[in-house]
PDB file of C-alpha atoms and ligand atoms in Angstrom:
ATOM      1  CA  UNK H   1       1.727-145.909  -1.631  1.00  0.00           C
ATOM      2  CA  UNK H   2       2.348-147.428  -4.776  1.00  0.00           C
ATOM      3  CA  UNK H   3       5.147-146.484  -6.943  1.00  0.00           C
ATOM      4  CA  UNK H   4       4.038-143.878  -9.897  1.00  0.00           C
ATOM      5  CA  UNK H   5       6.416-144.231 -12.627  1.00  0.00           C
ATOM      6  CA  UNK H   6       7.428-141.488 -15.598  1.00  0.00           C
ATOM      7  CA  UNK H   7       3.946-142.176 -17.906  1.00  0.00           C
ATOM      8  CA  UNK H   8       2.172-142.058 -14.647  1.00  0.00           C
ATOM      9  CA  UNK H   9       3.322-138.615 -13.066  1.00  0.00           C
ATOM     10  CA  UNK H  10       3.866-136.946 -16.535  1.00  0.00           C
ATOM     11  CA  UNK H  11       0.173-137.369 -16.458  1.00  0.00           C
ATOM     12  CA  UNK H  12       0.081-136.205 -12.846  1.00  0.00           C
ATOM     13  CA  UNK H  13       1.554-133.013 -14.180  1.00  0.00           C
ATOM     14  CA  UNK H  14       0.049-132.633 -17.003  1.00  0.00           C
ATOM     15  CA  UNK H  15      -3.432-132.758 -15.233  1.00  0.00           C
ATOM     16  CA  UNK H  16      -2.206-129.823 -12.589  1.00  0.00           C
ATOM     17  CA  UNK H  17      -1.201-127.714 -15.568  1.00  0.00           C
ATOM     18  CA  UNK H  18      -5.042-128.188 -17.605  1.00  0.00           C
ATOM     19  CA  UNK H  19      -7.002-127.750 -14.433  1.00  0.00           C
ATOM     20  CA  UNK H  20      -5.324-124.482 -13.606  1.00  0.00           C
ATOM     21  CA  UNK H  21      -4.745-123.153 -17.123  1.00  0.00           C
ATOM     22  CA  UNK H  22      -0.795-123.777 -17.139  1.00  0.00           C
ATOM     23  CA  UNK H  23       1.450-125.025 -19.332  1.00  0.00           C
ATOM     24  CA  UNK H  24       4.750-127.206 -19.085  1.00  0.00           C
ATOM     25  CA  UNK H  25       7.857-126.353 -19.684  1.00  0.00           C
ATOM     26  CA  UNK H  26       8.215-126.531 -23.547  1.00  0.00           C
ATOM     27  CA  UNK H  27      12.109-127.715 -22.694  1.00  0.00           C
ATOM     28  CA  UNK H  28      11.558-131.646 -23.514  1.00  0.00           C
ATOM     29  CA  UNK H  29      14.949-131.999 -21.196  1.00  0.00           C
ATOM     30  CA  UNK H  30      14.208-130.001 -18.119  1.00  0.00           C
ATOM     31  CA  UNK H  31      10.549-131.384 -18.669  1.00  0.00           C
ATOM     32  CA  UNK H  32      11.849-134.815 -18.165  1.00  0.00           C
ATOM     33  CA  UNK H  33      14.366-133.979 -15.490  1.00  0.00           C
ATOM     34  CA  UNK H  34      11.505-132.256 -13.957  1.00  0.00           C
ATOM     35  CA  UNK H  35       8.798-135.483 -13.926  1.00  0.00           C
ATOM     36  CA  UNK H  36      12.239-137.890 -13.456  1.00  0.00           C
ATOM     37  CA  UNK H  37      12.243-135.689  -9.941  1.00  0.00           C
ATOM     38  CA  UNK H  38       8.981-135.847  -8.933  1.00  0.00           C
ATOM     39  CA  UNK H  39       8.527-139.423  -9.560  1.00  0.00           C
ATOM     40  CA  UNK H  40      11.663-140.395  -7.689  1.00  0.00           C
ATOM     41  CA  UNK H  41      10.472-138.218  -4.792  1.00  0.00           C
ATOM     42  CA  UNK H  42       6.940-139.914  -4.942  1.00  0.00           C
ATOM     43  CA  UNK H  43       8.892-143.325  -4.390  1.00  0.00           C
ATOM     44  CA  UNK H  44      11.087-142.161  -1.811  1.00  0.00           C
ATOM     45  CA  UNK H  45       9.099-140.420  -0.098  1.00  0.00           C
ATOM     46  CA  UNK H  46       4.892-141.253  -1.026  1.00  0.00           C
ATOM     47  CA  UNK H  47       4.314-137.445  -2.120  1.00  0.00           C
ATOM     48  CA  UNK H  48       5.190-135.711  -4.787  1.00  0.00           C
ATOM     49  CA  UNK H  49       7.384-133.152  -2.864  1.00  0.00           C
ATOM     50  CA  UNK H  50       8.911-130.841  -5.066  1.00  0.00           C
ATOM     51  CA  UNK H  51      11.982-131.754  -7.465  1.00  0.00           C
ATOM     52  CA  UNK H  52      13.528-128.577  -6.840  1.00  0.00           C
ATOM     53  CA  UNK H  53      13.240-128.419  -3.004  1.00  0.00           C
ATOM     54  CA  UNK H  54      15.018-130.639  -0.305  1.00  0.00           C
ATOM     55  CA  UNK H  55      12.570-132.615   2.294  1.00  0.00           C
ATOM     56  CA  UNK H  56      12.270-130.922   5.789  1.00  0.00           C
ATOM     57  CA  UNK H  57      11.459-134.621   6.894  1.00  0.00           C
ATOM     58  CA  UNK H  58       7.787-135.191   6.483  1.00  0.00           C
ATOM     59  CA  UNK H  59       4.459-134.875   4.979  1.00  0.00           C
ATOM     60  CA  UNK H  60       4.086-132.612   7.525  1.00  0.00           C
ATOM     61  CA  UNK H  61       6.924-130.646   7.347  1.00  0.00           C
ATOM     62  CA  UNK H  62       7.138-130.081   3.545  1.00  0.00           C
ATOM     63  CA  UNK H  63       3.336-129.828   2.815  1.00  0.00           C
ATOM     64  CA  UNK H  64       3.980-126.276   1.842  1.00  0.00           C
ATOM     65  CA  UNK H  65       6.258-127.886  -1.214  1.00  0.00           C
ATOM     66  CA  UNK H  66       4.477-130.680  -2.015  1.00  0.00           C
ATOM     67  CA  UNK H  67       3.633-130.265  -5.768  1.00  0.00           C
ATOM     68  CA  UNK H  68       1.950-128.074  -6.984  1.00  0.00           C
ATOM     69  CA  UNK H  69       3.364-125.996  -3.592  1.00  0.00           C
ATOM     70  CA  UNK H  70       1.676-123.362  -1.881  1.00  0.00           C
ATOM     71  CA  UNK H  71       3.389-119.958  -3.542  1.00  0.00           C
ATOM     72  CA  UNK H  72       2.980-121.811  -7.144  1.00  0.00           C
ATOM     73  CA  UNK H  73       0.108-120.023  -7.879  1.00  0.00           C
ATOM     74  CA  UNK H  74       1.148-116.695  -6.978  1.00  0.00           C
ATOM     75  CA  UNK H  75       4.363-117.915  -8.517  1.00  0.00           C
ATOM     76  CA  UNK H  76       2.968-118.545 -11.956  1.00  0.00           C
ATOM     77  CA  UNK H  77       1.078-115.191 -11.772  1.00  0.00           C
ATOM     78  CA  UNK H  78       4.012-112.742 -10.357  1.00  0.00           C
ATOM     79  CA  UNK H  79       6.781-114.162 -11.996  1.00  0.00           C
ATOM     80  CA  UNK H  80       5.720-116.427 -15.545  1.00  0.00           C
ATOM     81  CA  UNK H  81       6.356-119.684 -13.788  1.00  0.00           C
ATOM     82  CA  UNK H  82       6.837-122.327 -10.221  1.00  0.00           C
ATOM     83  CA  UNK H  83       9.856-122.177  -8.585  1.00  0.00           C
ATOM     84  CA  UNK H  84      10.860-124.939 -10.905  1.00  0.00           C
ATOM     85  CA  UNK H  85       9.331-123.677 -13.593  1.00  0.00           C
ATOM     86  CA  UNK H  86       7.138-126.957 -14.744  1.00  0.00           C
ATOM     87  CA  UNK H  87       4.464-124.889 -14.994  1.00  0.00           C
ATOM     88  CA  UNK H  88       4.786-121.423 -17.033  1.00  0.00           C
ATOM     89  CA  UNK H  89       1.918-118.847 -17.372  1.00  0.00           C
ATOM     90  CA  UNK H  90       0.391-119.229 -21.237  1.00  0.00           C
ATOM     91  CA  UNK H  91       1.221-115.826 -21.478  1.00  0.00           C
ATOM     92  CA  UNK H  92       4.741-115.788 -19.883  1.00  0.00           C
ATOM     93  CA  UNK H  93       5.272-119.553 -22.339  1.00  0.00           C
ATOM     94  CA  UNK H  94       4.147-116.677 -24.931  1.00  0.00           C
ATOM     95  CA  UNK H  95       6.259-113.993 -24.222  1.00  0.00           C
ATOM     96  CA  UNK H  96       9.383-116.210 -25.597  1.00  0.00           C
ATOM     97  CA  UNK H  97      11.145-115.458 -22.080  1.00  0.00           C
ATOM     98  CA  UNK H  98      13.513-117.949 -20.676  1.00  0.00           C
ATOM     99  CA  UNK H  99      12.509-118.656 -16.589  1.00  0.00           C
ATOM    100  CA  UNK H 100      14.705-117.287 -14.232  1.00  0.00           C
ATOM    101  CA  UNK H 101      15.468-117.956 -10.801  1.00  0.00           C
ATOM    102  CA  UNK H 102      13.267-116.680  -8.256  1.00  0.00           C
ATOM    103  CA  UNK H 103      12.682-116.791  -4.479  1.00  0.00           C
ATOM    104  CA  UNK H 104      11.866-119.876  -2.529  1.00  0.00           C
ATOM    105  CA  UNK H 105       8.766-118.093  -1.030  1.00  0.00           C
ATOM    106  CA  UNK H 106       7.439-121.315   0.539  1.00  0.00           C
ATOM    107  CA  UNK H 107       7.277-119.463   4.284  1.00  0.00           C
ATOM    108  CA  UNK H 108       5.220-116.666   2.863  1.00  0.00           C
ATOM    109  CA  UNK H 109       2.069-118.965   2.089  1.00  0.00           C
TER     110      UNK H 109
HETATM  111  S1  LIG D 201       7.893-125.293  -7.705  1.00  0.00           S
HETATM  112 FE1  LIG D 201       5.959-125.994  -6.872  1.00  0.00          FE
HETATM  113  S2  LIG D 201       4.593-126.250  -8.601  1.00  0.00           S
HETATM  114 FE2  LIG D 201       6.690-126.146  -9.394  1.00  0.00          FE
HETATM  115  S3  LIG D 201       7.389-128.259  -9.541  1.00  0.00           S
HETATM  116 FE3  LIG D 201       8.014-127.499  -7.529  1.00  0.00          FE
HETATM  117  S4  LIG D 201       6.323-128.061  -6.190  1.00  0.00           S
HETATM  118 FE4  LIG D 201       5.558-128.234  -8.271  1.00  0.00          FE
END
């Protein structure tokens, strides 16, 4: 796989958000930290497993947390935003709530 560097997943990440109606995290920081992670992981690994999350060994093994993961969806819905929260519900990012921490639900999906 060929490396991906910041410009390149930023877009990554920015294209998951617009096709399912997120948003990013509006911290320019944790947003960085965030796509600093996943593009690290992309060149250590050749996925984009998730920042947050430490690999199980393989594709195989961690396909449940390779970003966007499996409970991210339900994530964004039930609780405002990922496990990571990179991606926040519009009307969460709205609300003017902070993210907090919430379950790893990986196993449930
Ligand atoms: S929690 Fe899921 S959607 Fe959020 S950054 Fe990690 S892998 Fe991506």
């Amino acid at each position: 796989m060929p490396p991906k560097d910041y410009a390149q997943t930023l877009t990554f990440a920015t294209m998951v958000a617009s096709k399912q109606g997120w948003k990013l995290s509006s911290d320019p920081q944790f947003l960085k930290d965030l796509v600093e992670g996943l593009a690290t992981n992309w060149n250590r690994y050749g996925y984009f497993l998730c920042p947050c999350r430490d690999s199980d060994g393989s594709r195989e093994a961690d396909v449940k947390v390779i970003c966007p993961c499996a409970p991210s969806w339900k994530d964004v819905e039930e609780f405002g935003h990922c496990y990571c929260a990179l991606y926040i519900n519009p009307a969460f990012a709205a609300s003017g709530k902070e993210p907090q921490s919430i379950p790893d639900r990986r196993d449930q999906f």
